[in-house]
XYZ file of N, CA, C and O in Angstrom:
600
model
N 0.843 -1.193 0.000
C 0.000 0.000 0.000
C 0.879 1.244 0.000
O 2.075 1.167 0.274
N 0.265 2.364 -0.268
C 1.000 3.628 -0.285
C 1.625 3.914 1.076
O 2.779 4.348 1.161
N 0.909 3.635 2.153
C 1.418 3.924 3.494
C 2.633 3.047 3.812
O 3.559 3.482 4.480
N 2.642 1.829 3.315
C 3.793 0.943 3.488
C 4.986 1.509 2.722
O 6.117 1.487 3.213
N 4.731 2.041 1.534
C 5.796 2.651 0.737
C 6.383 3.866 1.447
O 7.591 4.100 1.383
N 5.547 4.632 2.127
C 6.026 5.802 2.872
C 6.965 5.344 3.983
O 8.019 5.940 4.216
N 6.600 4.280 4.693
C 7.485 3.721 5.725
C 8.826 3.341 5.095
O 9.893 3.670 5.617
N 8.782 2.659 3.948
C 10.006 2.224 3.271
C 10.873 3.414 2.858
O 12.097 3.375 3.010
N 10.246 4.456 2.354
C 10.987 5.670 1.991
C 11.662 6.242 3.236
O 12.823 6.664 3.193
N 10.956 6.234 4.360
C 11.535 6.717 5.609
C 12.751 5.913 6.025
O 13.765 6.466 6.453
N 12.673 4.600 5.884
C 13.799 3.737 6.245
C 14.997 4.018 5.334
O 16.127 4.185 5.804
N 14.758 4.123 4.039
C 15.850 4.390 3.096
C 16.445 5.777 3.353
O 17.669 5.949 3.368
N 15.592 6.758 3.578
C 16.053 8.120 3.862
C 16.907 8.123 5.135
O 17.974 8.732 5.179
N 16.466 7.409 6.155
C 17.238 7.299 7.389
C 18.612 6.703 7.100
O 19.642 7.215 7.546
N 18.647 5.615 6.352
C 19.901 4.929 6.079
C 20.864 5.805 5.291
O 22.076 5.772 5.515
N 20.331 6.629 4.388
C 21.182 7.549 3.641
C 21.773 8.612 4.571
O 22.943 8.979 4.435
N 20.992 9.108 5.500
C 21.465 10.157 6.406
C 22.388 9.625 7.496
O 23.387 10.254 7.837
N 22.031 8.490 8.058
C 22.791 7.958 9.192
C 24.012 7.158 8.744
O 24.991 7.061 9.477
N 23.949 6.575 7.564
C 25.076 5.792 7.075
C 25.080 4.357 7.568
O 26.079 3.650 7.432
N 23.990 3.921 8.163
C 23.878 2.522 8.580
C 22.419 2.094 8.508
O 21.518 2.922 8.432
N 22.201 0.790 8.522
C 20.850 0.234 8.387
C 20.006 0.567 9.617
O 20.484 0.471 10.750
N 18.774 0.910 9.381
C 17.867 1.258 10.471
C 17.579 0.050 11.354
O 17.525 0.167 12.576
N 17.384 -1.079 10.763
C 17.036 -2.279 11.512
C 18.080 -3.350 11.208
O 17.801 -4.360 10.590
N 19.295 -3.068 11.641
C 20.449 -3.907 11.318
C 20.387 -5.248 12.041
O 19.974 -5.346 13.186
N 20.819 -6.259 11.364
C 20.956 -7.609 11.916
C 22.415 -8.009 11.792
O 23.029 -7.799 10.750
N 22.959 -8.574 12.838
C 24.332 -9.076 12.780
C 24.378 -10.252 11.804
O 23.393 -10.967 11.630
N 25.537 -10.441 11.188
C 25.700 -11.537 10.237
C 25.382 -12.860 10.942
O 25.793 -13.095 12.072
N 24.606 -13.698 10.284
C 24.214 -14.970 10.857
C 22.893 -14.912 11.603
O 22.287 -15.929 11.889
N 22.434 -13.696 11.927
C 21.171 -13.555 12.658
C 19.980 -13.532 11.704
O 18.847 -13.448 12.141
N 20.251 -13.551 10.406
C 19.175 -13.474 9.421
C 18.776 -14.841 8.883
O 17.908 -14.935 8.022
N 19.422 -15.904 9.380
C 19.085 -17.239 8.912
C 17.614 -17.526 9.197
O 17.117 -17.259 10.292
N 16.933 -18.048 8.209
C 15.526 -18.373 8.384
C 14.617 -17.161 8.328
O 13.447 -17.245 8.668
N 15.180 -16.020 7.931
C 14.367 -14.812 7.839
C 13.378 -14.965 6.695
O 13.757 -15.223 5.565
N 12.137 -14.824 6.995
C 11.102 -14.888 5.975
C 10.386 -13.548 5.958
O 10.540 -12.735 6.868
N 9.590 -13.345 4.939
C 8.813 -12.111 4.857
C 7.920 -11.976 6.090
O 7.770 -10.892 6.642
N 7.374 -13.081 6.551
C 6.510 -13.062 7.736
C 7.270 -12.579 8.972
O 6.776 -11.759 9.741
N 8.484 -13.070 9.152
C 9.308 -12.661 10.303
C 9.656 -11.182 10.201
O 9.561 -10.435 11.185
N 10.058 -10.755 9.025
C 10.425 -9.348 8.826
C 9.231 -8.452 9.138
O 9.356 -7.465 9.871
N 8.066 -8.776 8.599
C 6.880 -7.958 8.839
C 6.492 -7.945 10.314
O 6.083 -6.915 10.852
N 6.642 -9.075 10.984
C 6.326 -9.127 12.412
C 7.272 -8.230 13.207
O 6.860 -7.486 14.085
N 8.562 -8.290 12.872
C 9.535 -7.468 13.588
C 9.318 -5.984 13.317
O 9.460 -5.163 14.222
N 8.973 -5.623 12.096
C 8.661 -4.224 11.805
C 7.428 -3.806 12.602
O 7.371 -2.716 13.149
N 6.455 -4.706 12.691
C 5.253 -4.420 13.476
C 5.530 -4.249 14.956
O 4.771 -3.589 15.664
N 6.633 -4.823 15.445
C 6.996 -4.720 16.859
C 7.826 -3.478 17.177
O 8.161 -3.235 18.333
N 8.185 -2.689 16.160
C 8.988 -1.489 16.393
C 8.177 -0.505 17.242
O 6.991 -0.303 17.025
N 8.850 0.114 18.204
C 8.187 1.073 19.083
C 8.605 2.496 18.743
O 9.643 2.713 18.098
N 7.814 3.441 19.201
C 8.153 4.843 19.011
C 9.483 5.155 19.689
O 10.300 5.912 19.162
N 9.711 4.564 20.861
C 10.972 4.785 21.578
C 12.166 4.293 20.755
O 13.219 4.954 20.715
N 12.025 3.162 20.076
C 13.109 2.635 19.249
C 13.392 3.568 18.074
O 14.546 3.805 17.718
N 12.333 4.115 17.492
C 12.504 5.057 16.380
C 13.207 6.312 16.880
O 14.141 6.812 16.257
N 12.776 6.841 18.020
C 13.400 8.041 18.580
C 14.882 7.814 18.855
O 15.701 8.699 18.619
N 15.228 6.643 19.338
C 16.627 6.336 19.606
C 17.438 6.373 18.314
O 18.551 6.896 18.281
N 16.874 5.847 17.239
C 17.551 5.847 15.938
C 17.732 7.280 15.421
O 18.742 7.609 14.810
N 16.754 8.148 15.668
C 16.769 9.489 15.096
C 17.806 10.404 15.731
O 18.049 11.498 15.236
N 18.437 9.967 16.809
C 19.497 10.765 17.431
C 20.685 10.946 16.495
O 21.471 11.880 16.668
N 20.822 10.078 15.510
C 21.987 10.094 14.622
C 21.770 10.860 13.316
O 22.607 10.782 12.422
N 20.653 11.571 13.193
C 20.397 12.329 11.962
C 20.146 13.797 12.321
O 19.777 14.104 13.453
N 20.358 14.714 11.376
C 20.112 16.138 11.655
C 18.676 16.369 12.118
O 17.751 15.673 11.706
N 18.486 17.382 12.969
C 17.188 17.634 13.587
C 16.069 17.849 12.561
O 15.002 17.267 12.683
N 16.318 18.673 11.533
C 15.253 18.917 10.554
C 14.889 17.641 9.802
O 13.728 17.398 9.489
N 15.877 16.804 9.556
C 15.610 15.524 8.902
C 14.891 14.568 9.848
O 14.028 13.800 9.429
N 15.251 14.625 11.126
C 14.604 13.759 12.122
C 13.113 14.063 12.196
O 12.289 13.150 12.315
N 12.752 15.336 12.104
C 11.329 15.702 12.122
C 10.590 15.062 10.947
O 9.493 14.528 11.104
N 11.202 15.112 9.781
C 10.605 14.508 8.591
C 10.520 12.986 8.749
O 9.495 12.376 8.419
N 11.577 12.382 9.270
C 11.575 10.936 9.460
C 10.520 10.493 10.469
O 9.912 9.441 10.312
N 10.286 11.288 11.508
C 9.219 10.957 12.463
C 7.877 10.838 11.749
O 7.067 9.979 12.064
N 7.674 11.720 10.785
C 6.424 11.696 10.012
C 6.363 10.437 9.150
O 5.357 9.725 9.131
N 7.453 10.156 8.435
C 7.469 8.993 7.540
C 7.401 7.676 8.310
O 6.817 6.705 7.834
N 8.026 7.642 9.478
C 8.104 6.409 10.262
C 7.036 6.349 11.350
O 7.216 5.680 12.365
N 5.936 7.017 11.123
C 4.810 6.917 12.049
C 4.343 5.466 12.056
O 4.091 4.876 10.997
N 4.253 4.897 13.243
C 3.940 3.466 13.355
C 2.539 3.144 12.849
O 2.346 2.189 12.110
N 1.571 3.955 13.205
C 0.187 3.700 12.800
C -0.016 4.132 11.347
O 0.036 5.313 11.034
N -0.248 3.185 10.429
C -0.400 3.555 9.015
C -1.594 4.468 8.748
O -1.602 5.194 7.754
N -2.588 4.450 9.633
C -3.731 5.344 9.438
C -3.348 6.803 9.678
O -3.982 7.711 9.149
N -2.314 7.020 10.478
C -1.855 8.377 10.779
C -0.701 8.777 9.862
O -0.504 9.957 9.581
N 0.047 7.795 9.357
C 1.177 8.052 8.468
C 0.670 8.817 7.242
O -0.397 8.521 6.721
N 1.440 9.799 6.753
C 0.955 10.615 5.637
C 0.955 9.878 4.299
O 1.657 8.885 4.128
N 0.186 10.418 3.395
C 0.226 9.938 2.014
C 1.491 10.510 1.367
O 2.156 11.387 1.939
N 1.798 10.061 0.179
C 2.970 10.580 -0.532
C 2.824 12.071 -0.798
O 3.766 12.840 -0.610
N 1.650 12.499 -1.214
C 1.475 13.921 -1.518
C 1.603 14.777 -0.260
O 2.175 15.859 -0.291
N 1.120 14.288 0.875
C 1.281 15.044 2.123
C 2.745 15.059 2.550
O 3.242 16.077 3.027
N 3.447 13.954 2.380
C 4.864 13.910 2.736
C 5.662 14.888 1.877
O 6.584 15.539 2.365
N 5.291 15.012 0.606
C 5.984 15.949 -0.278
C 5.775 17.403 0.132
O 6.542 18.276 -0.248
N 4.736 17.665 0.888
C 4.470 19.032 1.345
C 5.154 19.362 2.671
O 4.997 20.458 3.184
N 5.926 18.425 3.221
C 6.662 18.681 4.455
C 7.694 19.790 4.199
O 8.222 19.917 3.102
N 7.983 20.579 5.217
C 8.884 21.729 5.057
C 10.268 21.342 4.539
O 10.886 22.121 3.809
N 10.753 20.172 4.868
C 12.090 19.769 4.394
C 12.098 19.534 2.882
O 13.132 19.632 2.229
N 10.940 19.247 2.310
C 10.850 18.971 0.877
C 10.653 20.232 0.044
O 10.886 20.217 -1.164
N 10.232 21.314 0.654
C 9.914 22.531 -0.108
C 11.090 23.086 -0.903
O 10.918 23.447 -2.065
N 12.311 23.164 -0.325
C 13.422 23.662 -1.153
C 13.681 22.789 -2.390
O 13.953 23.315 -3.469
N 13.593 21.483 -2.232
C 13.809 20.592 -3.377
C 12.714 20.774 -4.413
O 12.989 20.803 -5.615
N 11.479 20.910 -3.942
C 10.373 21.130 -4.889
C 10.546 22.446 -5.618
O 10.319 22.537 -6.817
N 10.991 23.475 -4.909
C 11.217 24.776 -5.541
C 12.326 24.680 -6.581
O 12.227 25.251 -7.667
N 13.400 23.961 -6.230
C 14.509 23.815 -7.165
C 14.076 23.098 -8.435
O 14.534 23.425 -9.523
N 13.172 22.140 -8.293
C 12.695 21.407 -9.468
C 11.857 22.276 -10.388
O 11.818 22.061 -11.589
N 11.180 23.243 -9.821
C 10.265 24.034 -10.641
C 10.813 25.398 -11.021
O 10.233 26.076 -11.853
N 11.957 25.817 -10.442
C 12.418 27.166 -10.719
C 13.684 27.233 -11.571
O 14.136 28.312 -11.886
N 14.239 26.114 -11.919
C 15.448 26.146 -12.738
C 15.100 26.629 -14.138
O 14.082 26.254 -14.712
N 16.001 27.434 -14.699
C 15.721 28.023 -16.005
C 15.951 27.060 -17.164
O 15.188 27.039 -18.110
N 17.004 26.297 -17.095
C 17.387 25.489 -18.242
C 17.053 24.013 -18.045
O 17.842 23.144 -18.385
N 15.905 23.735 -17.469
C 15.515 22.346 -17.285
C 14.112 22.132 -17.831
O 13.346 23.074 -17.996
N 13.816 20.880 -18.088
C 12.487 20.547 -18.574
C 11.474 20.718 -17.448
O 11.760 20.379 -16.297
N 10.284 21.202 -17.760
C 9.242 21.258 -16.734
C 8.931 19.844 -16.231
O 9.032 18.872 -16.982
N 8.565 19.727 -14.971
C 8.310 18.426 -14.358
C 7.248 17.661 -15.143
O 7.398 16.465 -15.400
N 6.172 18.325 -15.549
C 5.118 17.643 -16.309
C 5.648 17.076 -17.630
O 5.276 15.974 -18.031
N 6.516 17.818 -18.276
C 7.107 17.344 -19.524
C 7.981 16.125 -19.267
O 7.914 15.122 -19.982
N 8.805 16.203 -18.227
C 9.684 15.092 -17.886
C 8.883 13.835 -17.559
O 9.167 12.753 -18.065
N 7.848 13.984 -16.729
C 7.017 12.829 -16.378
C 6.305 12.274 -17.605
O 6.195 11.060 -17.765
N 5.842 13.159 -18.461
C 5.196 12.714 -19.698
C 6.142 11.909 -20.579
O 5.748 10.889 -21.152
N 7.378 12.350 -20.650
C 8.367 11.618 -21.455
C 8.665 10.253 -20.846
O 8.828 9.274 -21.561
N 8.774 10.192 -19.513
C 8.992 8.901 -18.863
C 7.813 7.964 -19.119
O 7.995 6.777 -19.370
N 6.598 8.496 -19.030
C 5.415 7.659 -19.273
C 5.393 7.136 -20.710
O 5.120 5.959 -20.934
N 5.685 8.005 -21.667
C 5.657 7.549 -23.059
C 6.787 6.549 -23.308
O 6.602 5.577 -24.022
N 7.957 6.769 -22.710
C 9.075 5.838 -22.846
C 8.687 4.454 -22.341
O 8.999 3.442 -22.971
N 7.958 4.404 -21.230
C 7.584 3.104 -20.659
C 6.612 2.344 -21.552
O 6.485 1.131 -21.430
N 5.955 3.026 -22.470
C 4.994 2.382 -23.359
C 5.653 1.790 -24.611
O 5.036 1.007 -25.324
N 6.899 2.178 -24.892
C 7.579 1.685 -26.083
C 7.962 0.216 -25.939
O 8.106 -0.297 -24.829
N 8.177 -0.433 -27.059
C 8.630 -1.826 -27.049
C 10.064 -1.880 -26.530
O 10.772 -0.867 -26.493
N 10.497 -3.065 -26.173
C 11.870 -3.251 -25.670
C 12.879 -2.820 -26.733
O 13.869 -2.165 -26.426
N 12.626 -3.144 -27.981
C 13.540 -2.777 -29.067
C 13.636 -1.257 -29.190
O 14.731 -0.705 -29.292
N 12.513 -0.565 -29.134
C 12.520 0.887 -29.253
C 13.226 1.521 -28.056
O 14.006 2.464 -28.216
N 12.973 1.000 -26.850
C 13.647 1.539 -25.656
C 15.156 1.339 -25.765
O 15.933 2.216 -25.387
N 15.592 0.205 -26.308
C 17.027 -0.051 -26.483
C 17.630 0.950 -27.454
O 18.711 1.496 -27.222
N 16.929 1.202 -28.547
C 17.412 2.166 -29.530
C 17.476 3.559 -28.916
O 18.466 4.274 -29.086
N 16.448 3.950 -28.177
C 16.444 5.270 -27.544
C 17.582 5.407 -26.530
O 18.181 6.479 -26.406
N 17.879 4.323 -25.818
C 18.987 4.352 -24.872
C 20.311 4.575 -25.610
O 21.146 5.373 -25.183
N 20.471 3.893 -26.731
C 21.694 4.075 -27.524
C 21.794 5.507 -28.027
O 22.868 6.117 -27.991
N 20.679 6.069 -28.470
C 20.675 7.453 -28.944
C 20.994 8.405 -27.793
O 21.773 9.344 -27.940
N 20.419 8.138 -26.636
C 20.648 9.006 -25.480
C 22.115 9.008 -25.068
O 22.624 10.009 -24.569
N 22.794 7.897 -25.281
C 24.216 7.826 -24.937
C 25.087 8.507 -25.982
O 26.280 8.654 -25.798
N 24.499 8.909 -27.080
C 25.221 9.609 -28.146
C 24.606 10.997 -28.308
O 23.746 11.203 -29.155
N 25.041 11.963 -27.508
C 24.396 13.276 -27.511
C 24.474 14.013 -28.835
O 23.798 15.002 -29.011
N 25.265 13.512 -29.780
C 25.350 14.187 -31.071
C 24.028 14.136 -31.827
O 23.832 14.884 -32.770
N 23.116 13.245 -31.438
C 21.819 13.175 -32.097
C 20.883 14.278 -31.636
O 19.867 14.527 -32.263
N 21.215 14.906 -30.530
C 20.384 15.985 -30.006
C 21.005 17.328 -30.362
O 22.223 17.460 -30.418
N 20.143 18.313 -30.536
C 20.660 19.669 -30.665
C 21.349 20.014 -29.343
O 20.924 19.560 -28.277
N 22.417 20.803 -29.413
C 23.197 21.094 -28.207
C 22.326 21.665 -27.088
O 22.446 21.274 -25.926
N 21.428 22.563 -27.410
C 20.565 23.168 -26.392
C 19.678 22.113 -25.730
O 19.496 22.113 -24.518
N 19.152 21.177 -26.513
C 18.331 20.106 -25.948
C 19.168 19.193 -25.065
O 18.725 18.746 -24.013
N 20.411 18.915 -25.491
C 21.303 18.097 -24.681
C 21.596 18.783 -23.347
O 21.544 18.151 -22.290
N 21.892 20.081 -23.379
C 22.167 20.814 -22.139
C 20.955 20.795 -21.217
O 21.089 20.619 -20.003
N 19.783 20.980 -21.792
C 18.564 20.980 -20.991
C 18.338 19.621 -20.336
O 18.051 19.529 -19.144
N 18.527 18.570 -21.085
C 18.380 17.224 -20.548
C 19.435 16.947 -19.471
O 19.123 16.438 -18.395
N 20.678 17.324 -19.745
C 21.752 17.144 -18.772
C 21.452 17.899 -17.476
O 21.579 17.357 -16.387
N 21.043 19.165 -17.587
C 20.765 19.965 -16.399
C 19.567 19.417 -15.618
O 19.553 19.485 -14.389
N 18.614 18.860 -16.321
C 17.471 18.254 -15.628
C 17.940 17.078 -14.788
O 17.589 16.968 -13.611
N 18.764 16.207 -15.341
C 19.207 15.023 -14.597
C 20.234 15.373 -13.527
O 20.361 14.651 -12.548
N 20.944 16.475 -13.657
C 21.876 16.895 -12.616
C 21.130 17.232 -11.314
O 21.717 17.185 -10.245
N 19.870 17.599 -11.423
C 19.092 17.941 -10.227
C 18.898 16.733 -9.324
O 18.640 16.876 -8.148
N 18.983 15.548 -9.879
C 18.747 14.344 -9.089
C 20.050 13.801 -8.606
O 20.229 13.004 -7.844
């Protein structure tokens, strides 16, 4: 579900900021780990355990992670609400205010149309994309600057 994905984004975001796994297991302790065991252990996570983990990340990021790692999925935000968190606003502004980049709607539209192409066409487009001489220089710069944002 979307709320489960928000939890996962929170875990990945935490790991990127802290530099270690949020729910680390020592080598050999994962034997017999099944999806059922993993889900049960995630379900057993407490707010106190999350707070202890958040000591290792910057305060503004910790506030965002508290939102993403809300234990109760009914209270956990949707993706669109998470994107409206104050920590995300500068990134959202940067995506929409750059002069030499493709508009977000255009970029998403291109990704959607690309996903509809056959495997052969996608392979050809990938080869063309790796050879910027097929693009006008201005289009190449715009595409490059768009991907530099990520």
